Coordinates of C-alpha atoms and ligand atoms in Angstrom, one line a residue:
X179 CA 91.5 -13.5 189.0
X180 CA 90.0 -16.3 187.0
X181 CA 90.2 -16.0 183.4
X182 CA 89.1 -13.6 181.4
X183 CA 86.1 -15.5 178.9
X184 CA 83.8 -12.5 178.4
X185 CA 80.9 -12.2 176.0
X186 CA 79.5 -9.6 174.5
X187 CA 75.8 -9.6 175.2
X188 CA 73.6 -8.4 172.3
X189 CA 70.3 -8.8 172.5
X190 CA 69.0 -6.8 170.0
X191 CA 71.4 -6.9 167.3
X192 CA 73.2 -3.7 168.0
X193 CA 76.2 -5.3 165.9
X194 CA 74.0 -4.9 162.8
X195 CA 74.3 -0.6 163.2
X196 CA 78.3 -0.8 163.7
X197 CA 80.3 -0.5 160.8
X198 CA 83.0 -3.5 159.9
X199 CA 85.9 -0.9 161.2
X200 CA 83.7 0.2 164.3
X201 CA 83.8 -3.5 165.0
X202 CA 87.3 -4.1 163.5
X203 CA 87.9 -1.6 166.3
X204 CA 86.8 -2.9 168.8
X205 CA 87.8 -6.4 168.9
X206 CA 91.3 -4.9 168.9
X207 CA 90.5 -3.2 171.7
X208 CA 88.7 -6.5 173.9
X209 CA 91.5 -8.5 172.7
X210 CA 94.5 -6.0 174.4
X211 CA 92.4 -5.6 177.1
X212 CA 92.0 -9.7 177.8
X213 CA 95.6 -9.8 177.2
X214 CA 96.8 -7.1 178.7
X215 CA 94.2 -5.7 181.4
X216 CA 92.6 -8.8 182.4
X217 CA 95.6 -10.6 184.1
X218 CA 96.8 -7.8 186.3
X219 CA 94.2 -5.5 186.9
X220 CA 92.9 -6.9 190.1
X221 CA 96.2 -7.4 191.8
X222 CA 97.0 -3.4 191.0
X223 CA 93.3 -2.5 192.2
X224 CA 94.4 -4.6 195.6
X225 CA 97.4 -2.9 195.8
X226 CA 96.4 0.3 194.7
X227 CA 98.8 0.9 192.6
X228 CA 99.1 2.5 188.9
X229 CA 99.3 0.0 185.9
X230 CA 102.1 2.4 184.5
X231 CA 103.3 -0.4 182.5
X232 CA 99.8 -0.3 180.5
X233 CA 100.2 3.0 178.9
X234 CA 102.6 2.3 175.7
X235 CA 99.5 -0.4 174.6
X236 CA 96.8 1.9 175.1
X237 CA 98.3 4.5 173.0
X238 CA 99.3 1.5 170.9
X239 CA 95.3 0.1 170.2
X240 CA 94.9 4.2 169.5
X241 CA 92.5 5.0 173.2
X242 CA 94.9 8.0 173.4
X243 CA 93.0 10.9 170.8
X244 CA 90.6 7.8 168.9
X245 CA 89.1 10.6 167.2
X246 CA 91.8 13.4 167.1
X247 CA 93.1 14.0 163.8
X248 CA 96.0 11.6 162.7
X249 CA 98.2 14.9 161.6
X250 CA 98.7 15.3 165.4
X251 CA 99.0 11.9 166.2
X252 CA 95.7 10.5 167.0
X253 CA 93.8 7.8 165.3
X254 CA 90.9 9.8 163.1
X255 CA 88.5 7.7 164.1
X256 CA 84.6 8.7 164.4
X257 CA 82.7 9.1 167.4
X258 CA 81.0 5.3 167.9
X259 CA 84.7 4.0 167.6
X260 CA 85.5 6.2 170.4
X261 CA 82.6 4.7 172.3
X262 CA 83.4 1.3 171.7
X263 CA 87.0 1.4 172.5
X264 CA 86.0 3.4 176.2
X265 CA 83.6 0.4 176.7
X266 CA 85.9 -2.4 175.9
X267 CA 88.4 -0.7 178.3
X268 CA 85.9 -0.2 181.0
X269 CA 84.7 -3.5 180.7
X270 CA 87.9 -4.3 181.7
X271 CA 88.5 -1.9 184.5
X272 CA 86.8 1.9 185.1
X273 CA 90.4 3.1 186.3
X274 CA 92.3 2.4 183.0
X275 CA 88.9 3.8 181.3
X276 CA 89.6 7.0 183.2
X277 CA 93.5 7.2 182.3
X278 CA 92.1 7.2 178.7
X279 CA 89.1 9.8 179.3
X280 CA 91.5 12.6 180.7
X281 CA 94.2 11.8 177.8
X282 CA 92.0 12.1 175.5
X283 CA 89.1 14.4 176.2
X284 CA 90.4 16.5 178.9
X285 CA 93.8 17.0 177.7
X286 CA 94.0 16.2 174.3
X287 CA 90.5 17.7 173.4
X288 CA 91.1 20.8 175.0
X289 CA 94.6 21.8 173.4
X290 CA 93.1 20.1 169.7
X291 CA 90.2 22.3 169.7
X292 CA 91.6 25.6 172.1
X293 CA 95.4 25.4 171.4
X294 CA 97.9 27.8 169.3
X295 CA 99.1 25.6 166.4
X296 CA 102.4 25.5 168.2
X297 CA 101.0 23.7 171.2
X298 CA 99.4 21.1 169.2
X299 CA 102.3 20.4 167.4
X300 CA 104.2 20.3 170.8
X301 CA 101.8 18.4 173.2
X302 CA 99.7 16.3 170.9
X303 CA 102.1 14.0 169.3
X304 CA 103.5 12.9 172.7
X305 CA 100.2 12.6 174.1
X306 CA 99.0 10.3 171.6
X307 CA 102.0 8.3 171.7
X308 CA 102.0 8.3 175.7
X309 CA 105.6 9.3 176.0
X310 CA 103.4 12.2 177.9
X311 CA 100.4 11.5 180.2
X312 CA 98.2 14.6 181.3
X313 CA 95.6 15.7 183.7
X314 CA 92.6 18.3 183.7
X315 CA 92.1 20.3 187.0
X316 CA 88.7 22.0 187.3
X317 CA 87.5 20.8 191.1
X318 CA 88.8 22.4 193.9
X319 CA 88.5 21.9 198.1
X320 CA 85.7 23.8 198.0
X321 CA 84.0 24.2 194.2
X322 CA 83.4 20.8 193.0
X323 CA 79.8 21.0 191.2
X324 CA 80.2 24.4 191.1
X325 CA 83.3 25.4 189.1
X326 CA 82.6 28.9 188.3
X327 CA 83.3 29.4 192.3
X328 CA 86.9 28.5 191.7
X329 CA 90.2 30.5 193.0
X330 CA 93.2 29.3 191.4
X331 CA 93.9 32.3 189.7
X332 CA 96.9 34.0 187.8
X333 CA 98.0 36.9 187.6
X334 CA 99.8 38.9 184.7
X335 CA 103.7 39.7 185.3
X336 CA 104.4 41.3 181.6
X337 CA 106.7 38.0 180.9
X338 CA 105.2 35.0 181.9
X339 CA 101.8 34.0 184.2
X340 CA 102.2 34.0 187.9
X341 CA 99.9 30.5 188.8
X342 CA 98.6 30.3 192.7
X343 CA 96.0 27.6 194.0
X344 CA 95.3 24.5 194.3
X345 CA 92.9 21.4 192.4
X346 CA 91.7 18.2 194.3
X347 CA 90.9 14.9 193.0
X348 CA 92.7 15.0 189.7
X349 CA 92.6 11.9 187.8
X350 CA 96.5 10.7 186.7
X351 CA 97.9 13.6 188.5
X352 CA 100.7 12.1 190.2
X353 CA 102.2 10.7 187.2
X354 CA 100.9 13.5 184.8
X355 CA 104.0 15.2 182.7
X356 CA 101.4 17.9 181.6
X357 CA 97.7 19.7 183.1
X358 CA 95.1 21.4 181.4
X359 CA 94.4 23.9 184.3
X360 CA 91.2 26.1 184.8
X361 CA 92.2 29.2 186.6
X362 CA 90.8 32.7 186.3
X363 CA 92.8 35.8 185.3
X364 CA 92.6 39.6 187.2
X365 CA 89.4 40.2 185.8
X366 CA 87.8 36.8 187.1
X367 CA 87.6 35.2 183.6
X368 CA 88.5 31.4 183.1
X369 CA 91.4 30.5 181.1
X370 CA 93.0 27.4 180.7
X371 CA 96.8 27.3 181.3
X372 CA 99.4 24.0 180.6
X373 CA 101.3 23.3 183.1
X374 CA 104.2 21.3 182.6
X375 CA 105.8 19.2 185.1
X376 CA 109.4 20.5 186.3
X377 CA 108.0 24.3 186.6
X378 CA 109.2 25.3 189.6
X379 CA 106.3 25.5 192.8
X380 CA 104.3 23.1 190.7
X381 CA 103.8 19.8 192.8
X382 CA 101.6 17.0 192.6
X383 CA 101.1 14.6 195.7
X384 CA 98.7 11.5 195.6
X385 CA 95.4 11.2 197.2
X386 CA 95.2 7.9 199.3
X387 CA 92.9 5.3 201.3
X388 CA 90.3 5.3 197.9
X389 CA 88.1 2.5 198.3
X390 CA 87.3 3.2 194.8
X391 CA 89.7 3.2 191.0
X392 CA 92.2 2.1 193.4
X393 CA 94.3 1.0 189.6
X394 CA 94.0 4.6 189.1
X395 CA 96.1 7.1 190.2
X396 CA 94.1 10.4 192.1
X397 CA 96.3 13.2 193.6
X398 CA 96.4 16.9 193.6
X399 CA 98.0 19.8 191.7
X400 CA 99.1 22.8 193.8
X401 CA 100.4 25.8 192.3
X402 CA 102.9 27.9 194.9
X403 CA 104.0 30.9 192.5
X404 CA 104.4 28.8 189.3
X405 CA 105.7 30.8 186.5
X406 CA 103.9 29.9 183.2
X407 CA 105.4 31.0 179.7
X408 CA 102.5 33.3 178.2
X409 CA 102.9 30.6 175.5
X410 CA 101.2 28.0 177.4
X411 CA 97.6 29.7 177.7
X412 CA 95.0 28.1 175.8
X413 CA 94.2 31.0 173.2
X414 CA 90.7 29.9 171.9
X415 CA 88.3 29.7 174.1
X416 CA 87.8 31.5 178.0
X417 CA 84.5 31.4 180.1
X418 CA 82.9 28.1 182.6
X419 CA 81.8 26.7 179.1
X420 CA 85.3 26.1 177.7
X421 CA 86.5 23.2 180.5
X422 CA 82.6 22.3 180.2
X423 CA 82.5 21.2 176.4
X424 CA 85.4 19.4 177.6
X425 CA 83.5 17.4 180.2
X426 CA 80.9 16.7 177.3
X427 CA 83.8 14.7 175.4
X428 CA 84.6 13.0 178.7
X429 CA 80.7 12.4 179.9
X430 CA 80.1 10.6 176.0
X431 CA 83.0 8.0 176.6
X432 CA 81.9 7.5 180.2
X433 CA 78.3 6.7 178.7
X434 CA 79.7 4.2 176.5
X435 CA 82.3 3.0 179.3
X436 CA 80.2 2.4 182.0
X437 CA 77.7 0.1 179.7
X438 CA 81.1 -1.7 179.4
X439 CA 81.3 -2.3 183.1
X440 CA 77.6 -3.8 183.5
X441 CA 77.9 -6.2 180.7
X442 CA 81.2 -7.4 182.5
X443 CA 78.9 -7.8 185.7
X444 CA 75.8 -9.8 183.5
X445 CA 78.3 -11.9 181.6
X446 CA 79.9 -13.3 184.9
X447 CA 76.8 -13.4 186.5
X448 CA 74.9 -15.3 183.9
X449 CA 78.1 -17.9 183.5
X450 CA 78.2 -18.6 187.5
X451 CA 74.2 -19.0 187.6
X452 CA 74.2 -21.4 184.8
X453 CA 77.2 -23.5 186.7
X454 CA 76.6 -23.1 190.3
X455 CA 74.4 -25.6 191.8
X456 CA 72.3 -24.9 194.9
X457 CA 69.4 -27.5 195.9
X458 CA 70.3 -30.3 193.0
X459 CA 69.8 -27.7 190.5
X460 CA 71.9 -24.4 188.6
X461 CA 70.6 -21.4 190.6
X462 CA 69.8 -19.8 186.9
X463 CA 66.3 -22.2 187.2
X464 CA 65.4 -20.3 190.0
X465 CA 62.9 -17.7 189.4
X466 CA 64.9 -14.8 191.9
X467 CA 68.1 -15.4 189.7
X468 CA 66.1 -15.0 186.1
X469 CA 64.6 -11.8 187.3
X470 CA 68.1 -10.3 188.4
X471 CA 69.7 -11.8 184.8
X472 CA 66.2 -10.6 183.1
X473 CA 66.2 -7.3 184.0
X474 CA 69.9 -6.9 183.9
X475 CA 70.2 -7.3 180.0
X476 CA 66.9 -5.2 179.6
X477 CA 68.7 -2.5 181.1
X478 CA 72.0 -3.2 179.0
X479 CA 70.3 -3.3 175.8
X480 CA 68.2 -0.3 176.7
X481 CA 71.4 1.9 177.2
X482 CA 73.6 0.0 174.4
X483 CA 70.7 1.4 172.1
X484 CA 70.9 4.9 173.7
X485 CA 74.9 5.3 173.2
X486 CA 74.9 4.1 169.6
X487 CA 72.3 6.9 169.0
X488 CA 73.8 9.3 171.0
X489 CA 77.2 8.5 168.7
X490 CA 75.7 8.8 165.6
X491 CA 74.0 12.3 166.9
X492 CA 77.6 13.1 168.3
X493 CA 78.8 12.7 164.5
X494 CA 76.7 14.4 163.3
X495 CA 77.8 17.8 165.5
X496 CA 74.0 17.7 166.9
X497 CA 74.9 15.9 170.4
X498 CA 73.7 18.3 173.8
X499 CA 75.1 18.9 177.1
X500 CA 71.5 18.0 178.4
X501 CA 71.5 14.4 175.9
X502 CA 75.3 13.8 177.1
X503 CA 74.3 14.1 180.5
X504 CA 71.3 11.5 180.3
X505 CA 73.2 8.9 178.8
X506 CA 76.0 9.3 181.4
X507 CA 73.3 9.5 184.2
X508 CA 71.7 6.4 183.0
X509 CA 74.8 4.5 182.0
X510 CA 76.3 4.6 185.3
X511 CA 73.1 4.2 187.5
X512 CA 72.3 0.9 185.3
X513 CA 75.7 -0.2 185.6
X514 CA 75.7 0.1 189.7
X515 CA 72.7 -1.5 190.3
X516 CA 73.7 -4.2 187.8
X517 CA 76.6 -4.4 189.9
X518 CA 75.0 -4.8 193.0
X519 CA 72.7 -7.9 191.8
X520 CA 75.3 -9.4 190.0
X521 CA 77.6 -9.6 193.4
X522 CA 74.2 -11.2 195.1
X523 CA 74.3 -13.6 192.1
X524 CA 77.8 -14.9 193.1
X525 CA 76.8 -15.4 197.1
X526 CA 80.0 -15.4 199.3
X527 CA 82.4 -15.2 195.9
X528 CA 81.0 -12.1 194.4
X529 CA 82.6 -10.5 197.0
X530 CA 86.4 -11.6 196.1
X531 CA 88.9 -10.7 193.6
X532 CA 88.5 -14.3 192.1
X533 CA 85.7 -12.0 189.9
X534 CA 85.7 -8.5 188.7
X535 CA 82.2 -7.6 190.0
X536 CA 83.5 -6.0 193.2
X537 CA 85.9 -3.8 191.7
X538 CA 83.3 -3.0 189.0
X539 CA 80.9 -1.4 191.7
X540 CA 83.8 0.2 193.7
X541 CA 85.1 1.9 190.4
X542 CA 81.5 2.6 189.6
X543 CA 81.1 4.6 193.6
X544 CA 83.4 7.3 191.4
X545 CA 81.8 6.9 188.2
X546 CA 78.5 8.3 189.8
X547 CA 80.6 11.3 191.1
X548 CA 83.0 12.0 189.3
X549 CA 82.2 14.5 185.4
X550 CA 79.0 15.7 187.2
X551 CA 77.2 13.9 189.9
X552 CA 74.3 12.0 189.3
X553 CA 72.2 14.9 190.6
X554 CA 74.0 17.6 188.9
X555 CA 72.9 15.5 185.4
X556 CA 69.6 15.0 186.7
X557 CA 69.6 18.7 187.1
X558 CA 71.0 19.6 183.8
X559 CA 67.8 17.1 182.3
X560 CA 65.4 19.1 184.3
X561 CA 66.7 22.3 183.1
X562 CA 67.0 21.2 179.8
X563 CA 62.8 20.2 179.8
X564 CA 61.5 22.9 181.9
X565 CA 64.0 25.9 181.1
X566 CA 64.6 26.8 184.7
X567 CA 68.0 26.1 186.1
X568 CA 67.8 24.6 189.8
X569 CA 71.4 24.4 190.9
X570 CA 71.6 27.5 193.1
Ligands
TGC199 P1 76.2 27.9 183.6 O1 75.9 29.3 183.9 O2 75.1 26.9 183.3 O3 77.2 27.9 182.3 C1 78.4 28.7 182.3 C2 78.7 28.9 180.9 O4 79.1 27.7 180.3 C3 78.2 27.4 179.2 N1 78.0 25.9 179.2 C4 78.6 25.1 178.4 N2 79.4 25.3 177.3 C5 79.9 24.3 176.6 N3 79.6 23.0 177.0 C6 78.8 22.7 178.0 N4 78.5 21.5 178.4 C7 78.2 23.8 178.8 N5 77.4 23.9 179.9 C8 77.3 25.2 180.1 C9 77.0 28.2 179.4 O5 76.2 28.4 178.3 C10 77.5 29.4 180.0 O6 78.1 30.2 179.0 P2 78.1 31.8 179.0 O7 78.7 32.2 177.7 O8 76.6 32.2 179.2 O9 78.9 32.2 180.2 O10 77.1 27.4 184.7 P3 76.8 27.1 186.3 O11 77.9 27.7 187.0 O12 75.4 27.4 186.6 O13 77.0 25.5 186.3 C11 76.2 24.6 185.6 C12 76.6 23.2 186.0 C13 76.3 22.9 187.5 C14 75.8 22.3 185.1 C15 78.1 23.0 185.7 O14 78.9 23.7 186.6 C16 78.5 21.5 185.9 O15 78.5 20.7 185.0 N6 79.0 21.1 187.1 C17 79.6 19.8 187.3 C18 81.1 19.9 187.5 C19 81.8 18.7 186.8 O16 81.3 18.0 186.1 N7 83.1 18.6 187.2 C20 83.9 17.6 186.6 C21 85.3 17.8 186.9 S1 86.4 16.9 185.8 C22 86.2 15.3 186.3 O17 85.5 15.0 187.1 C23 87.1 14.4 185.6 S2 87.0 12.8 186.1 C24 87.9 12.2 184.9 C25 88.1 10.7 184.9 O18 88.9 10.2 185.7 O19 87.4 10.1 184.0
FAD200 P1 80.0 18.3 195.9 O1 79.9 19.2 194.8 O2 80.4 18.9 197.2 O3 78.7 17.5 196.0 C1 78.3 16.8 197.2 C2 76.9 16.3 197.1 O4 76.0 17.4 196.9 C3 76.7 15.4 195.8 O5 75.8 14.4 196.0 C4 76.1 16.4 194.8 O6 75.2 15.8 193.8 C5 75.2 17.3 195.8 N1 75.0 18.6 195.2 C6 75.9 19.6 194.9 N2 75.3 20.6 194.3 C7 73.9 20.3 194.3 C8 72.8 21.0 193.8 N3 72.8 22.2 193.3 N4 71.6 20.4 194.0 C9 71.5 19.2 194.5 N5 72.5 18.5 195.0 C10 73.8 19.1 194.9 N6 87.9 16.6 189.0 C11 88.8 17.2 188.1 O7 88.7 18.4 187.8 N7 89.7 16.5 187.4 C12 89.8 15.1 187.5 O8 90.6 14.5 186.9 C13 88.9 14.5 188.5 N8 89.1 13.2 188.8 C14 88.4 12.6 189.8 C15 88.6 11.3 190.2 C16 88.0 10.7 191.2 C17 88.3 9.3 191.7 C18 86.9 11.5 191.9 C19 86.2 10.8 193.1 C20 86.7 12.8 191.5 C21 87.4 13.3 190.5 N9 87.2 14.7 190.1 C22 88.0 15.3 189.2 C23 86.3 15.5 190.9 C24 84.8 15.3 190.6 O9 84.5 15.9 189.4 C25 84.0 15.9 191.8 O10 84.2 15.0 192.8 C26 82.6 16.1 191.4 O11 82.4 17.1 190.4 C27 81.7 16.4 192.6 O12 82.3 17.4 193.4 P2 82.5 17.3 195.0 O13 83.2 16.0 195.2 O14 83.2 18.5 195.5 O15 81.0 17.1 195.5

């Protein structure tokens, strides 16, 4: 891949409503990733393989619990810092973005705000330092937007929890040492349950042939008779909405992450225009290419505006499901069609690993599915205006 000499676009002066550690913050973070992410990434995505080797930094730069209190190892930090480190990271690739999401929100989050004081102390600390790497398991072969359906269930044998079912498409699964896992009890009530690797009937295989987050790593968790320790059952919270207000952790960094991702696409694009010569002149003089590049960075600044409120609301405690959801809706579509007329921008190269564009819409293909499909947030909007759910 050619190197790495990203810009941040800021049209509007978003800088002036960060703080000097929100942007302290994040140049640590776009400096690891042009040092660390930049080179490699594209060969991995090729390959399809897992960046294993990138995990130590990203707990190192703190994208492992940003905002989880430093007592259990993570960094403290607010909720815009949060943002800004999952855009930085997602600038540089969707996949690592997504390694960081589940640590943190589906994983982290989860035993921070559900957990026994024991399993904090056990499981946080690691997590945050990536000596552990988890993964959440909600969707299953046949409940994907609809959770509540699910059948991994457990059942109560006096001792310890008897664990049977299986969970598709779970993020970091074949390398996670630990799963947050949504499974419901005799009475059909939703518990979460960690599951650590090594329990016996508790394997993991990889999902392959993505043309998608092909640097991250997708797999399954199936549960043959597992025997969990009562100890390892989330105590705080049970119902759908508990794995849910998880999601809405996850959705937030998404929003910021995927705004990451377009002004990756703009910046390259709007470098190549200005250098490429067709017909004796830059193809940035022709009208086409200014209306892609024009309405490319009206889109970006509309959404950078949206995430920095949405973080300040998030701060605040006063962030929705139903404003999490728009953001993440909006984020994402921008960012794909900003893909797609960025890759036109480049002719014939945009479709090579020479640029990042092409991965950037691949990875995008499971952005726009993946923590609620872009119709499932469209939905949630809809129910959130009119008061009238109309998923089922
Ligand atoms: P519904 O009846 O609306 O709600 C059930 C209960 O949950 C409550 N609730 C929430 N609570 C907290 N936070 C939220 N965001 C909540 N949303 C709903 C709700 O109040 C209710 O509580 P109660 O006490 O009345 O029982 O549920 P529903 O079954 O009708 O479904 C609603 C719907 C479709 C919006 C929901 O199921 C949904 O969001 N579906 C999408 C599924 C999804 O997003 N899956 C993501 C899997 S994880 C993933 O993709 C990770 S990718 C990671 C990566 O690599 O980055
Ligand atoms: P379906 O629910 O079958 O949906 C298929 C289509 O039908 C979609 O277009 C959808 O919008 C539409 N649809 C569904 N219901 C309605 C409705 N009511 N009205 C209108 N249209 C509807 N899950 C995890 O639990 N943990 C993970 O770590 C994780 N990581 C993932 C990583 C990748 C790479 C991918 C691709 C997925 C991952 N997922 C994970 C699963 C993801 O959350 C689901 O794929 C997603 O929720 C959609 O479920 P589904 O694929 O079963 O699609």
């Amino acid at each position: 891949m050619a190197s790495d000499l990203f810009e941040s676009p800021d049209y509007y002066g978003v800088d002036d409503l960060l703080s000097e550690e929100h942007k302290l913050v994040r140049a640590a973070t776009r400096d690891w990733v042009k040092k660390e992410v930049s080179p490699i990434i594209e060969d991995y995505a090729q390959k399809a393989a897992f960046p294993t080797q990138l995990i130590k930094g990203l707990a190192e730069v703190g994208a492992f619990g940003p905002y989880i209190p430093e007592e259990y190892g993570g960094a403290g930090l607010d909720q815009i810092s949060y943002g800004l480190m999952m855009q930085e990271i997602e600038r540089g690739d969707s996949g690592v973005r997504s390694t960081c999401s589940v640590q943190s929100s589906l994983v982290m989050f989860p035993i921070y705000a559900y957990g026994s004081e024991e399993q904090k102390q056990k499981f946080l600390p690691k997590l945050a330092s990536g000596e552990f790497l988890g993964s959440f398991g909600l969707t299953e072969p046949n409940f994907g937007s609809n959770p509540s359906g699910m059948i991994t269930n457990y059942k109560d044998m006096g001792d310890h929890y008897l664990l049977n079912g299986a969970k598709m498409w779970i993020s970091n699964a074949p390398y996670a040492d630990v799963a947050v896992v949504w499974a419901k009890n005799e009475e059909g009530r939703i518990h979460g349950l960690i599951v650590e690797r090594g329990m016996e009937g508790f394997t993991t295989p990889e999902t392959h042939n993505k043309w998608s987050l092909r640097a991250s790593a997708t797999g399954e968790l199936v549960f043959d008779n597992v025997k969990v320790p009562k100890e390892n059952l989330l105590p705080g919270r049970s119902g759908l909405g508990a794995p849910l207000s998880c999601l809405d952790s996850a959705r937030y960094g998404i929003a910021w992450g995927a705004v990451g991702a377009a002004m990756d696409c703009y910046d390259t694009a709007l470098r190549y225009a200005k250098e490429r010569i067709q017909f004796d002149r830059p193809i940035a003089g022709f009208q086409l290419q200014q209306k892609k590049l024009a309405e490319m960075i009206t889109e970006i600044t509309k959404a950078q505006l949206m995430v920095w409120r949405l973080g300040t609301l998030k701060n605040e405690g006063k962030a929705t499901t139903a404003q999490i959801s728009m953001a993440k809706r909006n984020s994402v579509e921008i960012a794909l069609k900003i893909a797609r007329e960025a890759r036109q921008i480049l002719g014939g190269m945009g479709i090579t690993g020479d640029y990042s564009i092409m991965r950037h819409m691949m990875n995008l293909e499971s952005v726009v599915t993946y923590e609620g499909t872009h119709d499932i947030h469209l939905l949630i909007t809809g129910m959130d205006i009119t008061g009238i759910p109309a998923f089922k």
